[in-house]
Coordinates of C-alpha atoms and ligand atoms in Angstrom, one line a residue:
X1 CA -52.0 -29.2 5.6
X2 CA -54.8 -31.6 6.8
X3 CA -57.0 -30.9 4.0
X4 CA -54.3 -32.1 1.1
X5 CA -52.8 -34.8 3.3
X6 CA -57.1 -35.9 3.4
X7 CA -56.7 -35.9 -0.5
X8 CA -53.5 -37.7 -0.7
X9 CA -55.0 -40.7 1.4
X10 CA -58.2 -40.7 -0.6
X11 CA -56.3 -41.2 -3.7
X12 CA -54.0 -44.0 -2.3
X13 CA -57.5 -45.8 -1.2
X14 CA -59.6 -44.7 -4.5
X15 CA -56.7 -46.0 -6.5
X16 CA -56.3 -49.3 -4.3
X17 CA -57.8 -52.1 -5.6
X18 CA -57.2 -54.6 -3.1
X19 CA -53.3 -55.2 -2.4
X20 CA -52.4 -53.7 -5.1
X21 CA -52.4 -50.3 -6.4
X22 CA -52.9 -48.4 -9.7
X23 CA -50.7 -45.5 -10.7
X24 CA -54.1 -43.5 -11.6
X25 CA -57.5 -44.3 -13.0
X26 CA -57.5 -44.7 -16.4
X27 CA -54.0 -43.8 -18.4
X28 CA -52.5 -46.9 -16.1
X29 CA -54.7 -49.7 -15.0
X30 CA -53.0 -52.3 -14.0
X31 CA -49.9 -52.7 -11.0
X32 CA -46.4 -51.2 -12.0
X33 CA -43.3 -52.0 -9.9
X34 CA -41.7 -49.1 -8.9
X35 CA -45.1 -47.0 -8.8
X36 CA -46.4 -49.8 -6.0
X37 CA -43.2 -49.6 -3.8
X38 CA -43.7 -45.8 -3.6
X39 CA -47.6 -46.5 -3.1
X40 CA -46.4 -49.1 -0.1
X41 CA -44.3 -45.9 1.3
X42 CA -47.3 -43.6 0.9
X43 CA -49.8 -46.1 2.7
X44 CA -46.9 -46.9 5.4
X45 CA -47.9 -42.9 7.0
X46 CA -51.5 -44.3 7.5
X47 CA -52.3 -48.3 7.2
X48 CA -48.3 -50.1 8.0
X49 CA -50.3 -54.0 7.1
X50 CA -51.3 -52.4 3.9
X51 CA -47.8 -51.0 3.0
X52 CA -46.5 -54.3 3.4
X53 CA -49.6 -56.1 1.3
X54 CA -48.0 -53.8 -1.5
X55 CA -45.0 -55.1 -1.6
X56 CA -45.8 -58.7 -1.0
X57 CA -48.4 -58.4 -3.9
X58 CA -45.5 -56.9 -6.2
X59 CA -42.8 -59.6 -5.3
X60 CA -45.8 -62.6 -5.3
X61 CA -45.0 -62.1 -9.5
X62 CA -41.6 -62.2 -9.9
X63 CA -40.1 -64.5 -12.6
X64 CA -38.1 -67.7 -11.8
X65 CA -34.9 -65.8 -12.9
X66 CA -35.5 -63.5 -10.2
X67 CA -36.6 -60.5 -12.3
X68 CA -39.5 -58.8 -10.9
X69 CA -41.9 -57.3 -14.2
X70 CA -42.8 -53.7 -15.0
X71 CA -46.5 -54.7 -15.2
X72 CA -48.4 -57.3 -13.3
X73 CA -51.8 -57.7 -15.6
X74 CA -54.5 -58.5 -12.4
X75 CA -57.3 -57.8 -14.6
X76 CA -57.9 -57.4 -18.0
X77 CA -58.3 -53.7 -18.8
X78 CA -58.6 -52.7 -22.7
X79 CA -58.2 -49.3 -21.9
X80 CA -54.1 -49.7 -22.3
X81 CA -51.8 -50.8 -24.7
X82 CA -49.6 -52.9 -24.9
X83 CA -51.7 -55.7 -22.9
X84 CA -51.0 -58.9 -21.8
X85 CA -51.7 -60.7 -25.0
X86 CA -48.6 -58.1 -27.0
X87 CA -46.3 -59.1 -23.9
X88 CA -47.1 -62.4 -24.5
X89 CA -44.7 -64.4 -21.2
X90 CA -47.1 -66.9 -20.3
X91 CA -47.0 -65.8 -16.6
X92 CA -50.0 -66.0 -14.4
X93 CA -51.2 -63.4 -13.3
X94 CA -50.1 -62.3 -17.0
X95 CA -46.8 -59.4 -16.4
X96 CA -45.1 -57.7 -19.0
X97 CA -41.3 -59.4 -19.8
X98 CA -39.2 -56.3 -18.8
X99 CA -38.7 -54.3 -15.3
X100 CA -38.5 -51.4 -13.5
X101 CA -36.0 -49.3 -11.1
X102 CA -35.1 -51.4 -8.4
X103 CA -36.7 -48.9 -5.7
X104 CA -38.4 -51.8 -3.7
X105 CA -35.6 -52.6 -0.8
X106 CA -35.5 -48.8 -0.1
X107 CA -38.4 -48.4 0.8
X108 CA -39.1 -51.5 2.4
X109 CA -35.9 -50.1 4.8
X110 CA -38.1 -46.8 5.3
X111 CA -41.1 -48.6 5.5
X112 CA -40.0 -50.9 7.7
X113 CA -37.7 -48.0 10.3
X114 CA -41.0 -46.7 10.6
X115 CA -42.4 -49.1 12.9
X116 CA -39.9 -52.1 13.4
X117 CA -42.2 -54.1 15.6
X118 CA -44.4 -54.6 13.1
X119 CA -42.4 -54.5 10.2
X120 CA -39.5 -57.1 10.9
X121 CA -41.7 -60.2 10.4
X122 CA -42.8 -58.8 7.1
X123 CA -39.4 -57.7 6.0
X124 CA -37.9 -60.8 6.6
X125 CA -40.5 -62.5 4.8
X126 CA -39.4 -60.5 1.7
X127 CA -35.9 -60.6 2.1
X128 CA -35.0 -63.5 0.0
X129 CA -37.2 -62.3 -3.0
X130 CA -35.6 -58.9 -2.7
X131 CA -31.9 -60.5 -2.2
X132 CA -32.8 -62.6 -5.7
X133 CA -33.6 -59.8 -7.8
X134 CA -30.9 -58.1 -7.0
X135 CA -28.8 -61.0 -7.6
X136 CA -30.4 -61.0 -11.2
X137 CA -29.6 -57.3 -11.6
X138 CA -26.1 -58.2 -10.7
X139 CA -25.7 -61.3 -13.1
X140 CA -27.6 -60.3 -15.6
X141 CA -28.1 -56.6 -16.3
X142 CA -24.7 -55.5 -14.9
X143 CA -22.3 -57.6 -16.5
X144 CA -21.1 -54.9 -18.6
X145 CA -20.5 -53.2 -15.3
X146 CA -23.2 -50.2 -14.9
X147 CA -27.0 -51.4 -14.7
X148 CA -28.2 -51.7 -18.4
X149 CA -31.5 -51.9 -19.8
X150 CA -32.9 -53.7 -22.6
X151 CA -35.8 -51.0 -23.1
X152 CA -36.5 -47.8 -22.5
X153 CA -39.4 -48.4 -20.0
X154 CA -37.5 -50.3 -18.1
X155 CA -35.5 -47.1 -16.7
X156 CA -39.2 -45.4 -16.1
X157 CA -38.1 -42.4 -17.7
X158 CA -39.4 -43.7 -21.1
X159 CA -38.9 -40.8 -23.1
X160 CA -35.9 -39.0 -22.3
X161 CA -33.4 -37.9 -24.3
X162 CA -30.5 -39.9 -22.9
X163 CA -31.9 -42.6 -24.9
X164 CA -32.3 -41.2 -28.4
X165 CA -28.8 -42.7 -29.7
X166 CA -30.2 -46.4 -28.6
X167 CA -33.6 -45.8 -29.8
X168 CA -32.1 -44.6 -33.4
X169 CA -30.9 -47.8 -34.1
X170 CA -34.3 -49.8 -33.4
X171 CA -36.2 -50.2 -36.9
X172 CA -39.6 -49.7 -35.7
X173 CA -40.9 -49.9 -39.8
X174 CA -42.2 -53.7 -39.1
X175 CA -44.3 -53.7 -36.3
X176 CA -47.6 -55.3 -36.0
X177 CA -50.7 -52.8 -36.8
X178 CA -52.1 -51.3 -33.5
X179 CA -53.9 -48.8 -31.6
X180 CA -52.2 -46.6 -28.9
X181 CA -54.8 -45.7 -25.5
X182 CA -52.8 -43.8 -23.5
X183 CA -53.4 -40.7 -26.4
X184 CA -57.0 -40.7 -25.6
X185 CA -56.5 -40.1 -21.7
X186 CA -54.6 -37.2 -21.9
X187 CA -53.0 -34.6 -24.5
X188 CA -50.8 -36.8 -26.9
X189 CA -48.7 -33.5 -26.8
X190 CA -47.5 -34.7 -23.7
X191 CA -47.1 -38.1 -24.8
X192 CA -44.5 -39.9 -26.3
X193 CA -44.5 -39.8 -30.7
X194 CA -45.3 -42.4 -33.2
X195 CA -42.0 -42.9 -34.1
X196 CA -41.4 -43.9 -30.1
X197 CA -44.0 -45.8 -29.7
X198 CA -43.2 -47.9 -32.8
X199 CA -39.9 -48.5 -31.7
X200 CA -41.0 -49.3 -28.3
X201 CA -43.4 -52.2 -29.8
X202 CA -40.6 -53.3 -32.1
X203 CA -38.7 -54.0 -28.4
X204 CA -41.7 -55.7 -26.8
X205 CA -41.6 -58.3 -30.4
X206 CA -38.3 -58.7 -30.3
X207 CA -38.4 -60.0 -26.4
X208 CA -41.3 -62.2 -27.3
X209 CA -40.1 -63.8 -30.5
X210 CA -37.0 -64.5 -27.8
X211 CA -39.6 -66.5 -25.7
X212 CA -38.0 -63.4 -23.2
X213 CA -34.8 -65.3 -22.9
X214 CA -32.3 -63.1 -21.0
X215 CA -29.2 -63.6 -22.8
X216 CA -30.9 -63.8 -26.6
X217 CA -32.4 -60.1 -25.6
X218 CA -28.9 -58.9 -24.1
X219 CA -26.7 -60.0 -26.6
X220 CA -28.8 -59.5 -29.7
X221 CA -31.4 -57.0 -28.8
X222 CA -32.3 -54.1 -30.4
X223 CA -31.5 -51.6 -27.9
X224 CA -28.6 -52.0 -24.8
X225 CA -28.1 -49.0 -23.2
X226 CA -26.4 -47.8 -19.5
X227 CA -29.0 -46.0 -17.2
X228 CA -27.2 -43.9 -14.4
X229 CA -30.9 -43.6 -13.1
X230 CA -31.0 -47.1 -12.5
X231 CA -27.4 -47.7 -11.9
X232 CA -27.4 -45.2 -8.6
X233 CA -30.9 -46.4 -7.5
X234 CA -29.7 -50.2 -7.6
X235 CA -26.3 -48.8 -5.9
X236 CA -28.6 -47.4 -3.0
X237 CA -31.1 -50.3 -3.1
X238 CA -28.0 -53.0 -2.4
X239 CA -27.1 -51.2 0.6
X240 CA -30.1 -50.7 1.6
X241 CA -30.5 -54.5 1.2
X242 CA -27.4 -54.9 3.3
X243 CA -28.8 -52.9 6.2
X244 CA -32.3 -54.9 6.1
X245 CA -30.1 -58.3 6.2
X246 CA -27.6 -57.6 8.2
X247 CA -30.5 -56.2 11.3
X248 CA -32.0 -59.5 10.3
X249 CA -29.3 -61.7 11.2
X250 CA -28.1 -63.0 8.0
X251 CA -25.1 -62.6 6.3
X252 CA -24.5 -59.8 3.5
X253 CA -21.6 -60.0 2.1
X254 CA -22.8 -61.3 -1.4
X255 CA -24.7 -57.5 -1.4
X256 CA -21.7 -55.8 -0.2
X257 CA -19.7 -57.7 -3.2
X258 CA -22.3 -56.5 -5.7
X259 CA -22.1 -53.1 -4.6
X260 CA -18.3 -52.8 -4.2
X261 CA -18.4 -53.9 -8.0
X262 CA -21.4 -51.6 -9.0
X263 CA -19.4 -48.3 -7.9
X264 CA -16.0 -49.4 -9.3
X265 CA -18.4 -49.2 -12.6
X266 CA -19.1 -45.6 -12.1
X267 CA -15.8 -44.2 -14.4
X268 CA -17.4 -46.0 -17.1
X269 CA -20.5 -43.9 -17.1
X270 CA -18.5 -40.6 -16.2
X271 CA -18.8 -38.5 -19.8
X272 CA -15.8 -36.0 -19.3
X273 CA -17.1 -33.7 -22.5
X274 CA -20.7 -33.6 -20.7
X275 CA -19.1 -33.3 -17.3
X276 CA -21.4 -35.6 -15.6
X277 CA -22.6 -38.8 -15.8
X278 CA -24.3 -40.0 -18.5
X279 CA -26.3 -42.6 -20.4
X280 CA -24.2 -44.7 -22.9
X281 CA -25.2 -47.3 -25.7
X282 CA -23.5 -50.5 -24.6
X283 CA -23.3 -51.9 -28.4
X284 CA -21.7 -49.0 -29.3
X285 CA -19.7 -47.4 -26.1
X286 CA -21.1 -44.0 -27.6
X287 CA -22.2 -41.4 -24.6
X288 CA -26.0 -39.9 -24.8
X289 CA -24.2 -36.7 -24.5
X290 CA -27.8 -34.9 -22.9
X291 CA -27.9 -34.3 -18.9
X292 CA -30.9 -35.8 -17.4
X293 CA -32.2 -36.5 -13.6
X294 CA -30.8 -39.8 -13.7
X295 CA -27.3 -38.5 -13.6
X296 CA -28.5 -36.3 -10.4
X297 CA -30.0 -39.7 -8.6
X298 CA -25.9 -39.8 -8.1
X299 CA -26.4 -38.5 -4.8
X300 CA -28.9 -41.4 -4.0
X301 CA -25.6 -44.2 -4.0
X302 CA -23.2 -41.3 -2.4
X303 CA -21.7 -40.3 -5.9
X304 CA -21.9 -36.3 -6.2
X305 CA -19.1 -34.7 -6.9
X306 CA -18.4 -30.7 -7.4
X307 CA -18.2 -30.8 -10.8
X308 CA -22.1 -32.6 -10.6
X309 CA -23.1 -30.3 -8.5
X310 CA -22.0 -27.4 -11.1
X311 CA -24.4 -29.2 -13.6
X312 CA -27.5 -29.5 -11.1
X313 CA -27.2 -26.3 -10.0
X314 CA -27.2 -24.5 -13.9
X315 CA -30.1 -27.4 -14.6
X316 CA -32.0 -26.3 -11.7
X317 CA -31.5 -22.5 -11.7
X318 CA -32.9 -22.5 -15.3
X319 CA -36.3 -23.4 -14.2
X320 CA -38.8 -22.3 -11.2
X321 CA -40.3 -25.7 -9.8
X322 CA -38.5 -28.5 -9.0
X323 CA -35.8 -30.5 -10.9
X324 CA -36.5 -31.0 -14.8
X325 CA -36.0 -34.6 -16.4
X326 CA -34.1 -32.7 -18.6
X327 CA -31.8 -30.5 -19.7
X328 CA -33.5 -26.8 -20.3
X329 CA -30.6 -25.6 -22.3
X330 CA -30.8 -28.6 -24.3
X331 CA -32.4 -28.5 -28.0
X332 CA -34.4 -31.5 -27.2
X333 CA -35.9 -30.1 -23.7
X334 CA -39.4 -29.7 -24.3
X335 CA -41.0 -28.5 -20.9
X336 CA -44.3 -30.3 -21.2
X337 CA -43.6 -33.6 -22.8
X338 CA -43.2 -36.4 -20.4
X339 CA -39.8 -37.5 -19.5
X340 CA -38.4 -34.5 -22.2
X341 CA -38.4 -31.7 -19.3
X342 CA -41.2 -31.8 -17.4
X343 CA -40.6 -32.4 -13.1
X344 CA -41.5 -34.8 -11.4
X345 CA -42.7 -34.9 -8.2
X346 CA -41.5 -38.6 -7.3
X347 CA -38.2 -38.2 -9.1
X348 CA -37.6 -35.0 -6.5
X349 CA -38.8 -37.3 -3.7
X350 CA -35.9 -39.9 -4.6
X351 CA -33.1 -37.1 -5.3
X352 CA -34.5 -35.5 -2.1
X353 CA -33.0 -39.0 0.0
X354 CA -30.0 -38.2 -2.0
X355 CA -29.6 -34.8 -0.9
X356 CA -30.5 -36.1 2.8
X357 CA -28.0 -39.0 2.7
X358 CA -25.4 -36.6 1.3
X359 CA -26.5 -34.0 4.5
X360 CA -26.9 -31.5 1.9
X361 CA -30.3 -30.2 3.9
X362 CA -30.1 -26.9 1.8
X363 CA -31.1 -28.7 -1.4
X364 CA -33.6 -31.0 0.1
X365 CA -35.8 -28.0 1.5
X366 CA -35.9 -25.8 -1.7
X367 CA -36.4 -29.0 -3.7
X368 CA -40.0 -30.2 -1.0
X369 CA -40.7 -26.3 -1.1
X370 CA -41.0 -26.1 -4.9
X371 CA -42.6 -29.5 -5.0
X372 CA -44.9 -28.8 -2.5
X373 CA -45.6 -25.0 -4.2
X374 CA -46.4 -27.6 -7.0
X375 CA -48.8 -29.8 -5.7
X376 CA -50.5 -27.0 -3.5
X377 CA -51.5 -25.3 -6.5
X378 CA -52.7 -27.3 -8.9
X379 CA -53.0 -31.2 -6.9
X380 CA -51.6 -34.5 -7.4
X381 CA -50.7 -34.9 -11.2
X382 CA -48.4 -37.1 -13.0
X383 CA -45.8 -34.3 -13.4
X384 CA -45.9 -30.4 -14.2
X385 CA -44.0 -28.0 -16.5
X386 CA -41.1 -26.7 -14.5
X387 CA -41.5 -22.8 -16.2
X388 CA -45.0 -22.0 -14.9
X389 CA -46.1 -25.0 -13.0
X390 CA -49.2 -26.2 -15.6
X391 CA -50.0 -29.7 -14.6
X392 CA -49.5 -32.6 -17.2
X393 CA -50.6 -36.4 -17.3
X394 CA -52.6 -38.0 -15.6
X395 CA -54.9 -36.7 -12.3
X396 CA -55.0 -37.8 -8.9
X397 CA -52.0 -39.9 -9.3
X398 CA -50.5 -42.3 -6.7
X399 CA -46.8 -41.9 -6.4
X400 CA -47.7 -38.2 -6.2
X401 CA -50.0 -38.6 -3.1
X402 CA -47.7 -40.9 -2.2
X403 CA -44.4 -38.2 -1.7
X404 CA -46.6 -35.8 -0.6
X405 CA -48.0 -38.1 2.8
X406 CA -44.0 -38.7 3.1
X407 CA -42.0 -35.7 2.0
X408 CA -43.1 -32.9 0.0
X409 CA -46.4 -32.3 2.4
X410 CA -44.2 -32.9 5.6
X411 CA -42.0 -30.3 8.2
X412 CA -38.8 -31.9 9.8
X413 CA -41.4 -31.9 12.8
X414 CA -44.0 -34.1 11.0
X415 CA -41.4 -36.4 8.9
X416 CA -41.9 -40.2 9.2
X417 CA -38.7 -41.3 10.8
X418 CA -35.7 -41.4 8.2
X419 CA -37.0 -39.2 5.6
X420 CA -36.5 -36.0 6.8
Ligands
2M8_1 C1 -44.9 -44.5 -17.5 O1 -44.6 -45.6 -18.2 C2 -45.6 -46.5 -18.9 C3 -44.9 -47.7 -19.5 O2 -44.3 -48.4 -18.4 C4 -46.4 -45.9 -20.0 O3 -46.2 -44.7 -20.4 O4 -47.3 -46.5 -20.5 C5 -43.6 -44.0 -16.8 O5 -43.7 -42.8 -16.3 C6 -43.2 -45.0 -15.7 O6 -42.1 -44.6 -15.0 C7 -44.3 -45.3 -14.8 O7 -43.9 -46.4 -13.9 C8 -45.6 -45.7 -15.5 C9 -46.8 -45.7 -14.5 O8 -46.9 -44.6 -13.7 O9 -45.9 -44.7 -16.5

């Protein structure tokens, strides 16, 4: 395995660019949050002081409110759209006004089990930026009692179908003119559609116009919509907050609270019909009525159930590599397009913890075999069609390098300690 666990480091180093890291050349050039706290995991297998530079740089741009952005804007880069100037939140370094899964505290806990000595200083030094975001999560995104988001980037799986219903009701017919760069990086067949990204822009206008005022954008916005995703990732992130505060002496019972609250939440995205969890449009209660990966992140917060596990298992079994994003069976799966189908190796990586925390060792090794089959093929993409493996997006990407240095690449005998 030397030779692609060589690769996987040069990527993480060709894509650093000094305490920060880019999700790949090109498509993505700027930092995005929960890309760099699986970049800080990756580096943690090699270089532990730059894992925690990752992080520090990531948490040195969160808002006053405690929200930490999608995109921190270090240097100008017209080779994507939307750019700072479209976001428009008077931040310095410029960020976009929206975030991302809440990943960050779980793997500063795995970063940080890895080598304590070294680690605890760091962590601690963290702690009360971690411990205020997820306080803003909490206030702000989960008073309607699951974790909602306010646009579809936020849940990081922009284009699935769980949120077609929400992105229906967003008239994308009066955006400002402007040209899309992420079609000339790779096949716009894999990308999202006009129709998306007009919506999406429509979103990012709205926000601005709202001078990116929290309560304006969740009472009025144009899109309000549950994420299970996010809902089971923040679930896991505020225990894993717990354990990082409580080994550091202080007291956690404000995390425990949110927590206790956050599952007592979970009947409300339980979709009987569907017979899993499922997205939901909070201005509307309707269900998404479409399975997706984010429902399976249930094993993440401890939240499997038989019935779950029925769905995952028909999901999985109707593909050969690794879990789709989306449902095969499904008229909207398409197995190439993004977050539509597709697998993805740091999706797997996540609902691989889940299967580990849930002892359910039998998933996690076919899931890192097929990844791994994945990546030993054809290298570190983006993501890959789960039918016959082609790989989609971009190249040489970090998150993938990243899981591979920490997961898929690794034997129970060469795991970093906690992860396998
Ligand atoms: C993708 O999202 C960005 C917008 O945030 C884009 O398509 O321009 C998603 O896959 C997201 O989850 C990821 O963090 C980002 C960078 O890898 O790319």
């Amino acid at each position: 395995m030397s030779t692609l666990d060589d690769r996987a480091r040069q990527i993480l180093r060709k894509n650093d660019r000094g305490g920060y890291t880019l999700p790949t050349h090109g498509l993505y050039p700027y930092q995005w949050n929960w890309d760099s706290a699986f970049a800080a995991w990756g580096f943690s297998t090699f270089d532990i002081v730059r894992a925690w530079d990752e992080l520090d740089t990531l948490m040195a741009s969160q808002w006053d409110s405690g929200m930490v952005p999608h995109i921190i804007f270090h240097r100008p880069d017209p080779g994507y759209f939307p750019g700072p100037e479209i976001w428009g939140t008077g931040q310095e370094p410029a960020t976009s006004g929206i975030t991302q899964p809440p990943v960050a505290a779980t793997m500063a806990r795995l970063i940080w089990e890895s080598d304590p000595a070294t680690g605890s200083a760091r962590l601690e030094a963290l702690y009360p930026g971690l411990l205020n975001w997820h306080r803003w999560w909490h206030e702000v995104r989960c008073s309607h009692g699951p974790a909602a988001i306010t646009h579809p980037w936020e849940s990081g799986r922009d284009n699935c179908p769980d949120w077609d219903i929400g992105m229906a009701d967003v008239d994308g017919s009066g955006v400002t003119p402007y040209t899309r760069r992420d079609t000339s990086h790779v096949d716009p067949a894999m990308r999202p559609t006009k129709q998306d990204y007009d919506r999406y822009i429509a979103m990012v206008e709205f926000g601005r116009n709202a001078g990116w005022d929290d309560t304006t954008i969740m009472r009025q916005g144009p899109f309000l919509m549950a994420d299970p995703g996010i809902t089971f990732i923040l679930l896991r992130a505020h225990q894993d907050l717990a354990v990082i505060g409580r080994a550091l002496g202080h007291d956690v019972r404000e995390i425990e609270g949110w927590a206790h609250t956050l599952r007592a939440a979970l009947p409300s995205i339980w979709n009987d019909r569907l017979k899993a969890y499922d997205a939901r449009n909070l201005r509307t209660g309707a269900f998404a009525n479409v399975l997706g990966s984010g429902a399976f992140l249930a094993y993440l917060a401890n939240a499997a159930n038989p019935t779950l596990e029925a769905q995952l298992m028909r999901v999985w079994n109707a593909v050969n590599y690794g879990i789709p994003s989306a449902d095969p069976q499904a008229a909207s799966f398409d197995p190439r397009k993004y977050w539509r189908g597709p697998t993805w190796p740091v999706i797997n990586a996540l609902l691989a913890i889940g299967f580990k925390t849930a002892g359910r060792h039998d998933l996690e090794r076919r899931l890192r075999d097929e990844t791994q089959t994945l990546i030993r093929k054809h290298g570190f993409y983006e993501y890959f069609d789960p039918l016959d493996a082609t790989p989609c997006g971009g190249s040489d990407f970090t998150w993938t390098a990243a899981i591979w240095l920490t997961w898929a690449g690794r034997t129970p005998e060469t795991a970093q300690k906690g992860t396998a």
